[in-house]
């Protein structure tokens, strides 16, 4: 991706930019804290951080309406925070405590919130794609005007079940936005080593699903593309594909030695394309905020994140009796 030149955009309000800044910073600081807790042995099992990709979820949440749904992979903490789930509940779940969203029994990849319409957290690559179409099928059946955002990676985009889903979603005109978060790697495999045609936004062509490519390091571009996609779905025109080009700064998971790319590649992306610095520059250049204002926001966010870590540590581990609870849904 080319180096970005940041220029003020007069049609975006200060409030809007400030809210994106806050939301992206919350994800970044939360993930940094999760990385620390993992290093201290307080988080066990898998932990996939979202650092670098923040503009994707924050931009798309800005295009959502109340009642719209989202479902994603194991790289899911950012999606939870962006849709308004409580950082305390997410951090407590990461640390396996009773105060967590799954009472400490799910961990990083298994959290849900009916209230916020967040349907996980899925560890099997691509598994959430047919499930996302299923959520959209239910909404179409109920004719309630809702849209489902189904997120998956560039690696998952090569899975067979994705294309079975595309076929049915198009056949039944389901209101689903397929969001391909192209962070350019699937574990240690660069996209060019695994993928015959890199233009993932065209993968719906055979099924008549339109798609577009989006700069995922620019929250405003993501929001604009999200609005186009949502409009298409709400108009009853069926699914839409957004390939959002982004980059993860950290390893695939906390146990990734990252030997498949150079430090310089990561450093260049951080220096030239960082999505949070981009909004920061827009805020300062447009005189929407001062350095002091932004420092104040940084402090607020730090407090929310530190409080979530304290909450997690103070919350007890689930009792052994909890092993047999929450397995089956109660009869309605
Ligand atoms: C069906 C299946 N195959 C393989 C794996 C192992 N695995 C976990 S993540 C991953 C890479 C997926 O990459 P991508 O879809 O690009 O998502 P990202 O991790 O970059 O967000 C693989 C191969 C798995 N969990 N499930
Ligand atoms: Mg990937």
mmCIF file of C-alpha atoms and ligand atoms in Angstrom:
data_model
loop_
_atom_site.group_PDB
_atom_site.id
_atom_site.type_symbol
_atom_site.label_atom_id
_atom_site.label_comp_id
_atom_site.label_asym_id
_atom_site.label_seq_id
_atom_site.Cartn_x
_atom_site.Cartn_y
_atom_site.Cartn_z
ATOM 1 C CA UNK A 1 0.000 0.000 0.000
ATOM 2 C CA UNK A 2 1.232 3.480 -0.798
ATOM 3 C CA UNK A 3 2.189 6.020 1.830
ATOM 4 C CA UNK A 4 -0.830 8.026 2.873
ATOM 5 C CA UNK A 5 -0.957 11.774 2.742
ATOM 6 C CA UNK A 6 -3.370 12.910 5.421
ATOM 7 C CA UNK A 7 -5.515 15.842 4.429
ATOM 8 C CA UNK A 8 -8.315 17.337 6.477
ATOM 9 C CA UNK A 9 -11.816 16.262 5.394
ATOM 10 C CA UNK A 10 -14.214 19.105 6.001
ATOM 11 C CA UNK A 11 -17.380 17.003 5.824
ATOM 12 C CA UNK A 12 -16.538 14.940 8.910
ATOM 13 C CA UNK A 13 -17.500 16.369 12.269
ATOM 14 C CA UNK A 14 -15.186 16.631 15.260
ATOM 15 C CA UNK A 15 -17.517 14.394 17.285
ATOM 16 C CA UNK A 16 -17.405 11.689 14.683
ATOM 17 C CA UNK A 17 -13.612 11.719 14.450
ATOM 18 C CA UNK A 18 -13.262 11.801 18.228
ATOM 19 C CA UNK A 19 -15.554 8.815 18.623
ATOM 20 C CA UNK A 20 -13.485 6.793 16.099
ATOM 21 C CA UNK A 21 -10.294 7.834 17.852
ATOM 22 C CA UNK A 22 -11.664 6.731 21.221
ATOM 23 C CA UNK A 23 -13.052 3.429 19.952
ATOM 24 C CA UNK A 24 -9.884 2.458 18.084
ATOM 25 C CA UNK A 25 -7.664 3.449 20.994
ATOM 26 C CA UNK A 26 -9.780 1.387 23.392
ATOM 27 C CA UNK A 27 -9.215 -1.702 21.237
ATOM 28 C CA UNK A 28 -5.483 -1.050 20.907
ATOM 29 C CA UNK A 29 -4.867 -0.440 24.626
ATOM 30 C CA UNK A 30 -7.121 -3.340 25.599
ATOM 31 C CA UNK A 31 -5.201 -5.692 23.331
ATOM 32 C CA UNK A 32 -1.856 -4.430 24.614
ATOM 33 C CA UNK A 33 -3.058 -5.143 28.146
ATOM 34 C CA UNK A 34 -4.297 -8.598 27.130
ATOM 35 C CA UNK A 35 -0.821 -9.260 25.685
ATOM 36 C CA UNK A 36 0.737 -8.250 29.017
ATOM 37 C CA UNK A 37 -1.614 -10.432 31.052
ATOM 38 C CA UNK A 38 -0.866 -13.329 28.721
ATOM 39 C CA UNK A 39 2.857 -12.795 29.304
ATOM 40 C CA UNK A 40 2.222 -12.884 33.066
ATOM 41 C CA UNK A 41 0.458 -16.227 32.758
ATOM 42 C CA UNK A 42 -2.956 -14.786 33.652
ATOM 43 C CA UNK A 43 -4.480 -15.683 30.270
ATOM 44 C CA UNK A 44 -4.237 -19.294 29.173
ATOM 45 C CA UNK A 45 -4.971 -21.017 25.879
ATOM 46 C CA UNK A 46 -5.186 -19.169 22.600
ATOM 47 C CA UNK A 47 -5.134 -15.397 22.318
ATOM 48 C CA UNK A 48 -5.202 -13.639 18.929
ATOM 49 C CA UNK A 49 -4.687 -9.898 19.075
ATOM 50 C CA UNK A 50 -6.314 -7.378 16.731
ATOM 51 C CA UNK A 51 -3.677 -4.607 16.922
ATOM 52 C CA UNK A 52 -3.380 -2.826 13.548
ATOM 53 C CA UNK A 53 -6.853 -3.818 12.321
ATOM 54 C CA UNK A 54 -8.893 -1.447 14.529
ATOM 55 C CA UNK A 55 -10.277 0.731 11.710
ATOM 56 C CA UNK A 56 -12.103 -2.251 10.200
ATOM 57 C CA UNK A 57 -14.551 -2.884 13.019
ATOM 58 C CA UNK A 58 -14.806 0.730 14.114
ATOM 59 C CA UNK A 59 -15.593 1.882 10.570
ATOM 60 C CA UNK A 60 -18.190 -0.824 10.009
ATOM 61 C CA UNK A 61 -19.855 -0.298 13.381
ATOM 62 C CA UNK A 62 -20.333 3.320 12.297
ATOM 63 C CA UNK A 63 -22.342 2.000 9.326
ATOM 64 C CA UNK A 64 -24.564 -0.279 11.494
ATOM 65 C CA UNK A 65 -27.953 0.307 13.029
ATOM 66 C CA UNK A 66 -29.338 -1.046 16.297
ATOM 67 C CA UNK A 67 -30.302 -4.676 15.844
ATOM 68 C CA UNK A 68 -27.761 -5.460 13.108
ATOM 69 C CA UNK A 69 -25.716 -8.569 13.889
ATOM 70 C CA UNK A 70 -22.076 -9.529 13.775
ATOM 71 C CA UNK A 71 -20.162 -12.787 13.830
ATOM 72 C CA UNK A 72 -16.434 -13.355 13.427
ATOM 73 C CA UNK A 73 -13.413 -15.638 13.899
ATOM 74 C CA UNK A 74 -11.130 -16.169 16.904
ATOM 75 C CA UNK A 75 -9.523 -12.693 16.402
ATOM 76 C CA UNK A 76 -12.533 -11.239 18.092
ATOM 77 C CA UNK A 77 -11.835 -8.907 21.032
ATOM 78 C CA UNK A 78 -11.934 -5.814 18.809
ATOM 79 C CA UNK A 79 -15.344 -6.763 17.434
ATOM 80 C CA UNK A 80 -16.727 -7.186 20.934
ATOM 81 C CA UNK A 81 -15.469 -3.824 22.160
ATOM 82 C CA UNK A 82 -16.548 -2.029 18.985
ATOM 83 C CA UNK A 83 -20.140 -3.237 19.314
ATOM 84 C CA UNK A 84 -20.303 -2.022 22.899
ATOM 85 C CA UNK A 85 -19.618 -5.125 24.966
ATOM 86 C CA UNK A 86 -18.232 -4.388 28.409
ATOM 87 C CA UNK A 87 -14.384 -4.429 28.603
ATOM 88 C CA UNK A 88 -14.628 -5.849 32.152
ATOM 89 C CA UNK A 89 -16.613 -8.861 30.956
ATOM 90 C CA UNK A 90 -14.274 -9.450 28.016
ATOM 91 C CA UNK A 91 -11.077 -9.216 30.110
ATOM 92 C CA UNK A 92 -12.561 -11.440 32.836
ATOM 93 C CA UNK A 93 -13.408 -14.036 30.192
ATOM 94 C CA UNK A 94 -9.866 -13.889 28.786
ATOM 95 C CA UNK A 95 -8.532 -14.646 32.260
ATOM 96 C CA UNK A 96 -11.059 -17.458 32.837
ATOM 97 C CA UNK A 97 -13.034 -15.729 35.611
ATOM 98 C CA UNK A 98 -16.677 -15.994 36.623
ATOM 99 C CA UNK A 99 -17.245 -12.298 35.752
ATOM 100 C CA UNK A 100 -16.526 -13.058 32.091
ATOM 101 C CA UNK A 101 -19.074 -13.202 29.278
ATOM 102 C CA UNK A 102 -19.054 -17.015 29.320
ATOM 103 C CA UNK A 103 -18.510 -17.213 33.103
ATOM 104 C CA UNK A 104 -14.849 -17.964 32.511
ATOM 105 C CA UNK A 105 -15.590 -21.187 30.673
ATOM 106 C CA UNK A 106 -15.073 -20.000 27.097
ATOM 107 C CA UNK A 107 -11.978 -17.813 26.920
ATOM 108 C CA UNK A 108 -10.759 -15.624 24.094
ATOM 109 C CA UNK A 109 -12.520 -17.366 21.199
ATOM 110 C CA UNK A 110 -15.887 -18.095 22.824
ATOM 111 C CA UNK A 111 -17.830 -15.038 23.900
ATOM 112 C CA UNK A 112 -21.309 -13.968 22.882
ATOM 113 C CA UNK A 113 -23.756 -11.183 23.656
ATOM 114 C CA UNK A 114 -27.388 -11.427 22.664
ATOM 115 C CA UNK A 115 -27.925 -7.900 23.916
ATOM 116 C CA UNK A 116 -25.285 -6.498 21.510
ATOM 117 C CA UNK A 117 -26.098 -9.001 18.762
ATOM 118 C CA UNK A 118 -22.589 -10.469 18.818
ATOM 119 C CA UNK A 119 -22.589 -14.151 17.878
ATOM 120 C CA UNK A 120 -18.920 -15.090 18.544
ATOM 121 C CA UNK A 121 -15.947 -15.917 18.409
ATOM 122 C CA UNK A 122 -15.300 -19.112 16.286
ATOM 123 C CA UNK A 123 -12.082 -21.132 16.338
ATOM 124 C CA UNK A 124 -12.661 -23.215 13.217
ATOM 125 C CA UNK A 125 -11.465 -21.242 10.218
ATOM 126 C CA UNK A 126 -14.459 -20.249 8.080
ATOM 127 C CA UNK A 127 -17.077 -21.811 10.403
ATOM 128 C CA UNK A 128 -18.713 -18.474 11.109
ATOM 129 C CA UNK A 129 -19.433 -17.838 7.417
ATOM 130 C CA UNK A 130 -22.411 -20.241 7.009
ATOM 131 C CA UNK A 131 -23.541 -19.322 10.526
ATOM 132 C CA UNK A 132 -23.579 -15.655 9.525
ATOM 133 C CA UNK A 133 -25.729 -16.484 6.503
ATOM 134 C CA UNK A 134 -28.028 -18.387 8.877
ATOM 135 C CA UNK A 135 -28.456 -15.314 11.058
ATOM 136 C CA UNK A 136 -29.283 -13.314 7.942
ATOM 137 C CA UNK A 137 -31.735 -16.014 6.845
ATOM 138 C CA UNK A 138 -33.599 -15.631 10.159
ATOM 139 C CA UNK A 139 -33.790 -11.867 9.685
ATOM 140 C CA UNK A 140 -35.030 -12.227 6.127
ATOM 141 C CA UNK A 141 -37.664 -14.691 7.356
ATOM 142 C CA UNK A 142 -38.779 -12.236 10.021
ATOM 143 C CA UNK A 143 -38.618 -9.405 7.479
ATOM 144 C CA UNK A 144 -37.150 -7.087 10.113
ATOM 145 C CA UNK A 145 -34.715 -5.092 7.924
ATOM 146 C CA UNK A 146 -31.639 -6.217 9.863
ATOM 147 C CA UNK A 147 -28.227 -6.923 8.313
ATOM 148 C CA UNK A 148 -25.541 -9.379 9.476
ATOM 149 C CA UNK A 149 -21.828 -8.559 9.223
ATOM 150 C CA UNK A 150 -19.958 -11.833 8.708
ATOM 151 C CA UNK A 151 -16.221 -11.296 9.173
ATOM 152 C CA UNK A 152 -13.506 -13.702 8.025
ATOM 153 C CA UNK A 153 -9.844 -13.655 7.010
ATOM 154 C CA UNK A 154 -7.918 -13.888 3.742
ATOM 155 C CA UNK A 155 -6.982 -17.456 4.704
ATOM 156 C CA UNK A 156 -10.597 -18.396 5.391
ATOM 157 C CA UNK A 157 -11.545 -16.963 1.992
ATOM 158 C CA UNK A 158 -10.016 -20.112 0.432
ATOM 159 C CA UNK A 159 -12.353 -22.435 2.356
ATOM 160 C CA UNK A 160 -14.987 -24.471 0.499
ATOM 161 C CA UNK A 161 -17.821 -23.699 2.892
ATOM 162 C CA UNK A 162 -17.456 -19.996 2.036
ATOM 163 C CA UNK A 163 -18.564 -20.716 -1.543
ATOM 164 C CA UNK A 164 -21.457 -22.960 -0.565
ATOM 165 C CA UNK A 165 -22.562 -20.050 1.608
ATOM 166 C CA UNK A 166 -22.105 -17.493 -1.190
ATOM 167 C CA UNK A 167 -24.315 -19.615 -3.421
ATOM 168 C CA UNK A 168 -27.170 -19.885 -0.937
ATOM 169 C CA UNK A 169 -26.864 -16.290 0.267
ATOM 170 C CA UNK A 170 -27.163 -15.061 -3.319
ATOM 171 C CA UNK A 171 -29.911 -17.536 -4.248
ATOM 172 C CA UNK A 172 -32.038 -16.404 -1.298
ATOM 173 C CA UNK A 173 -30.967 -12.727 -1.405
ATOM 174 C CA UNK A 174 -29.872 -12.806 2.213
ATOM 175 C CA UNK A 175 -29.057 -9.500 3.946
ATOM 176 C CA UNK A 176 -25.444 -10.359 4.764
ATOM 177 C CA UNK A 177 -22.256 -8.344 4.322
ATOM 178 C CA UNK A 178 -19.296 -10.690 3.900
ATOM 179 C CA UNK A 179 -16.336 -8.801 5.330
ATOM 180 C CA UNK A 180 -12.984 -10.248 4.294
ATOM 181 C CA UNK A 181 -10.404 -8.818 6.680
ATOM 182 C CA UNK A 182 -7.369 -9.195 4.443
ATOM 183 C CA UNK A 183 -4.455 -8.737 6.857
ATOM 184 C CA UNK A 184 -2.242 -10.398 4.228
ATOM 185 C CA UNK A 185 -1.290 -13.460 6.299
ATOM 186 C CA UNK A 186 -2.954 -16.685 7.373
ATOM 187 C CA UNK A 187 -0.858 -17.799 10.348
ATOM 188 C CA UNK A 188 2.658 -17.745 8.826
ATOM 189 C CA UNK A 189 1.564 -17.911 5.183
ATOM 190 C CA UNK A 190 1.631 -14.730 3.118
ATOM 191 C CA UNK A 191 -1.346 -14.316 0.831
ATOM 192 C CA UNK A 192 0.783 -14.556 -2.322
ATOM 193 C CA UNK A 193 1.950 -18.042 -1.290
ATOM 194 C CA UNK A 194 -1.548 -19.421 -0.745
ATOM 195 C CA UNK A 195 -3.912 -17.656 -3.096
ATOM 196 C CA UNK A 196 -4.211 -17.990 -6.860
ATOM 197 C CA UNK A 197 -6.029 -14.708 -7.476
ATOM 198 C CA UNK A 198 -5.401 -12.082 -4.851
ATOM 199 C CA UNK A 199 -8.490 -9.977 -5.657
ATOM 200 C CA UNK A 200 -10.725 -11.416 -2.951
ATOM 201 C CA UNK A 201 -13.460 -8.844 -3.538
ATOM 202 C CA UNK A 202 -14.162 -10.568 -6.891
ATOM 203 C CA UNK A 203 -14.750 -13.963 -5.283
ATOM 204 C CA UNK A 204 -18.525 -13.504 -5.427
ATOM 205 C CA UNK A 205 -18.586 -12.920 -9.207
ATOM 206 C CA UNK A 206 -19.593 -16.503 -10.009
ATOM 207 C CA UNK A 207 -22.629 -16.084 -7.734
ATOM 208 C CA UNK A 208 -23.580 -12.567 -8.798
ATOM 209 C CA UNK A 209 -22.462 -11.000 -5.512
ATOM 210 C CA UNK A 210 -20.961 -7.521 -5.909
ATOM 211 C CA UNK A 211 -17.777 -6.673 -4.049
ATOM 212 C CA UNK A 212 -15.367 -3.850 -3.486
ATOM 213 C CA UNK A 213 -11.894 -3.365 -2.095
ATOM 214 C CA UNK A 214 -11.411 -0.955 0.771
ATOM 215 C CA UNK A 215 -8.437 0.680 2.501
ATOM 216 C CA UNK A 216 -8.718 -0.807 5.974
ATOM 217 C CA UNK A 217 -6.238 1.611 7.515
ATOM 218 C CA UNK A 218 -8.639 4.508 6.841
ATOM 219 C CA UNK A 219 -11.658 4.390 9.118
ATOM 220 C CA UNK A 220 -13.586 6.873 6.990
ATOM 221 C CA UNK A 221 -13.125 4.786 3.851
ATOM 222 C CA UNK A 222 -14.310 1.706 5.763
ATOM 223 C CA UNK A 223 -17.375 3.498 7.053
ATOM 224 C CA UNK A 224 -18.290 4.749 3.556
ATOM 225 C CA UNK A 225 -17.945 1.243 2.071
ATOM 226 C CA UNK A 226 -19.957 -0.192 4.975
ATOM 227 C CA UNK A 227 -22.774 2.235 4.218
ATOM 228 C CA UNK A 228 -22.871 1.197 0.565
ATOM 229 C CA UNK A 229 -22.970 -2.485 1.535
ATOM 230 C CA UNK A 230 -25.660 -2.053 4.176
ATOM 231 C CA UNK A 231 -27.816 -0.006 1.815
ATOM 232 C CA UNK A 232 -27.587 -2.771 -0.767
ATOM 233 C CA UNK A 233 -28.632 -5.418 1.774
ATOM 234 C CA UNK A 234 -31.454 -3.381 3.302
ATOM 235 C CA UNK A 235 -32.854 -2.716 -0.159
ATOM 236 C CA UNK A 236 -33.376 -6.488 -0.499
ATOM 237 C CA UNK A 237 -30.649 -6.891 -3.155
ATOM 238 C CA UNK A 238 -28.901 -9.732 -1.325
ATOM 239 C CA UNK A 239 -25.339 -10.150 -0.086
ATOM 240 C CA UNK A 240 -22.346 -7.839 -0.612
ATOM 241 C CA UNK A 241 -18.607 -8.475 -0.255
ATOM 242 C CA UNK A 242 -16.133 -6.026 1.244
ATOM 243 C CA UNK A 243 -12.474 -6.958 0.999
ATOM 244 C CA UNK A 244 -10.836 -4.743 3.577
ATOM 245 C CA UNK A 245 -7.062 -4.490 3.233
ATOM 246 C CA UNK A 246 -5.491 -4.283 6.645
ATOM 247 C CA UNK A 247 -2.454 -5.505 8.578
ATOM 248 C CA UNK A 248 -1.862 -7.174 11.912
ATOM 249 C CA UNK A 249 1.128 -5.838 13.799
ATOM 250 C CA UNK A 250 1.451 -8.738 16.222
ATOM 251 C CA UNK A 251 1.920 -12.426 15.517
ATOM 252 C CA UNK A 252 -0.939 -14.692 14.500
ATOM 253 C CA UNK A 253 -1.414 -15.598 18.161
ATOM 254 C CA UNK A 254 0.631 -15.024 21.279
ATOM 255 C CA UNK A 255 2.734 -18.084 20.490
ATOM 256 C CA UNK A 256 3.841 -16.960 17.003
ATOM 257 C CA UNK A 257 7.609 -16.450 16.546
ATOM 258 C CA UNK A 258 6.868 -14.305 13.411
ATOM 259 C CA UNK A 259 9.770 -15.581 11.306
ATOM 260 C CA UNK A 260 7.836 -15.246 8.040
ATOM 261 C CA UNK A 261 8.129 -11.464 7.690
ATOM 262 C CA UNK A 262 10.735 -8.833 8.484
ATOM 263 C CA UNK A 263 10.613 -6.384 11.373
ATOM 264 C CA UNK A 264 11.087 -3.633 8.783
ATOM 265 C CA UNK A 265 7.852 -4.606 7.026
ATOM 266 C CA UNK A 266 5.889 -4.258 10.264
ATOM 267 C CA UNK A 267 7.700 -1.084 11.250
ATOM 268 C CA UNK A 268 6.983 0.548 7.881
ATOM 269 C CA UNK A 269 3.290 -0.196 8.183
ATOM 270 C CA UNK A 270 3.145 1.179 11.736
ATOM 271 C CA UNK A 271 4.955 4.367 10.742
ATOM 272 C CA UNK A 272 3.204 5.066 7.463
ATOM 273 C CA UNK A 273 -0.264 3.539 7.670
ATOM 274 C CA UNK A 274 -1.343 3.350 11.294
ATOM 275 C CA UNK A 275 -5.148 3.817 11.444
ATOM 276 C CA UNK A 276 -5.132 5.566 14.828
ATOM 277 C CA UNK A 277 -2.367 8.009 13.866
ATOM 278 C CA UNK A 278 -4.415 8.775 10.751
ATOM 279 C CA UNK A 279 -7.428 9.950 12.762
ATOM 280 C CA UNK A 280 -5.142 11.731 15.208
ATOM 281 C CA UNK A 281 -3.673 13.709 12.296
ATOM 282 C CA UNK A 282 -7.128 14.528 10.935
ATOM 283 C CA UNK A 283 -8.175 15.795 14.370
ATOM 284 C CA UNK A 284 -5.089 17.966 14.821
ATOM 285 C CA UNK A 285 -4.938 19.281 11.254
ATOM 286 C CA UNK A 286 -8.616 20.158 11.241
ATOM 287 C CA UNK A 287 -8.160 21.825 14.646
ATOM 288 C CA UNK A 288 -10.904 19.605 16.043
ATOM 289 C CA UNK A 289 -8.751 18.725 19.036
ATOM 290 C CA UNK A 290 -5.510 19.804 20.689
ATOM 291 C CA UNK A 291 -2.634 17.582 21.812
ATOM 292 C CA UNK A 292 -3.926 18.196 25.353
ATOM 293 C CA UNK A 293 -7.436 16.969 24.451
ATOM 294 C CA UNK A 294 -6.004 13.808 22.962
ATOM 295 C CA UNK A 295 -3.829 13.205 26.008
ATOM 296 C CA UNK A 296 -7.005 13.458 28.108
ATOM 297 C CA UNK A 297 -8.687 10.796 25.966
ATOM 298 C CA UNK A 298 -5.609 8.548 26.192
ATOM 299 C CA UNK A 299 -5.823 8.829 29.989
ATOM 300 C CA UNK A 300 -9.556 7.996 30.042
ATOM 301 C CA UNK A 301 -8.978 4.912 27.883
ATOM 302 C CA UNK A 302 -6.033 3.752 29.970
ATOM 303 C CA UNK A 303 -8.249 3.906 33.043
ATOM 304 C CA UNK A 304 -11.021 1.837 31.422
ATOM 305 C CA UNK A 305 -8.471 -0.800 30.414
ATOM 306 C CA UNK A 306 -6.675 -0.861 33.780
ATOM 307 C CA UNK A 307 -10.040 -1.134 35.529
ATOM 308 C CA UNK A 308 -10.956 -4.094 33.318
ATOM 309 C CA UNK A 309 -7.706 -5.849 34.284
ATOM 310 C CA UNK A 310 -8.382 -5.174 37.982
ATOM 311 C CA UNK A 311 -11.953 -6.434 37.615
ATOM 312 C CA UNK A 312 -10.660 -9.594 35.921
ATOM 313 C CA UNK A 313 -8.083 -10.294 38.620
ATOM 314 C CA UNK A 314 -10.560 -9.753 41.437
ATOM 315 C CA UNK A 315 -13.224 -11.961 39.871
ATOM 316 C CA UNK A 316 -12.961 -15.580 41.131
ATOM 317 C CA UNK A 317 -12.431 -18.586 38.913
ATOM 318 C CA UNK A 318 -15.629 -20.561 38.255
ATOM 319 C CA UNK A 319 -16.504 -23.252 40.765
ATOM 320 C CA UNK A 320 -16.143 -26.870 39.639
ATOM 321 C CA UNK A 321 -19.976 -27.220 39.824
ATOM 322 C CA UNK A 322 -20.182 -24.737 36.953
ATOM 323 C CA UNK A 323 -18.832 -27.458 34.663
ATOM 324 C CA UNK A 324 -22.344 -28.770 34.123
ATOM 325 C CA UNK A 325 -24.203 -25.472 33.758
ATOM 326 C CA UNK A 326 -24.919 -23.426 30.591
ATOM 327 C CA UNK A 327 -24.608 -26.456 28.343
ATOM 328 C CA UNK A 328 -28.140 -26.645 26.960
ATOM 329 C CA UNK A 329 -30.508 -23.779 26.235
ATOM 330 C CA UNK A 330 -33.438 -23.639 28.611
ATOM 331 C CA UNK A 331 -36.825 -24.678 27.208
ATOM 332 C CA UNK A 332 -38.619 -21.558 25.939
HETATM 333 C C1 LIG B 1 -10.631 -25.593 9.579
HETATM 334 C C2 LIG B 1 -9.371 -25.077 10.182
HETATM 335 N N1 LIG B 1 -8.190 -25.247 9.546
HETATM 336 C C3 LIG B 1 -7.048 -24.780 10.082
HETATM 337 C C4 LIG B 1 -7.062 -24.141 11.300
HETATM 338 C C5 LIG B 1 -5.765 -23.577 11.865
HETATM 339 N N2 LIG B 1 -5.750 -22.125 11.681
HETATM 340 C C6 LIG B 1 -6.138 -21.297 12.659
HETATM 341 S S1 LIG B 1 -6.088 -19.717 12.182
HETATM 342 C C7 LIG B 1 -5.541 -20.090 10.642
HETATM 343 C C8 LIG B 1 -5.254 -19.005 9.634
HETATM 344 C C9 LIG B 1 -6.444 -18.232 9.190
HETATM 345 O O1 LIG B 1 -6.032 -17.031 8.585
HETATM 346 P P1 LIG B 1 -7.022 -15.880 8.158
HETATM 347 O O2 LIG B 1 -8.307 -16.466 7.705
HETATM 348 O O3 LIG B 1 -6.296 -15.004 7.196
HETATM 349 O O4 LIG B 1 -7.332 -15.082 9.508
HETATM 350 P P2 LIG B 1 -6.375 -14.206 10.438
HETATM 351 O O5 LIG B 1 -5.798 -15.139 11.457
HETATM 352 O O6 LIG B 1 -5.342 -13.587 9.585
HETATM 353 O O7 LIG B 1 -7.259 -13.210 11.105
HETATM 354 C C10 LIG B 1 -5.402 -21.476 10.506
HETATM 355 C C11 LIG B 1 -4.928 -22.147 9.290
HETATM 356 C C12 LIG B 1 -8.310 -23.995 11.954
HETATM 357 N N3 LIG B 1 -8.423 -23.358 13.115
HETATM 358 N N4 LIG B 1 -9.448 -24.444 11.372
HETATM 359 MG MG1 LIG B 2 -5.320 -13.225 7.532
#
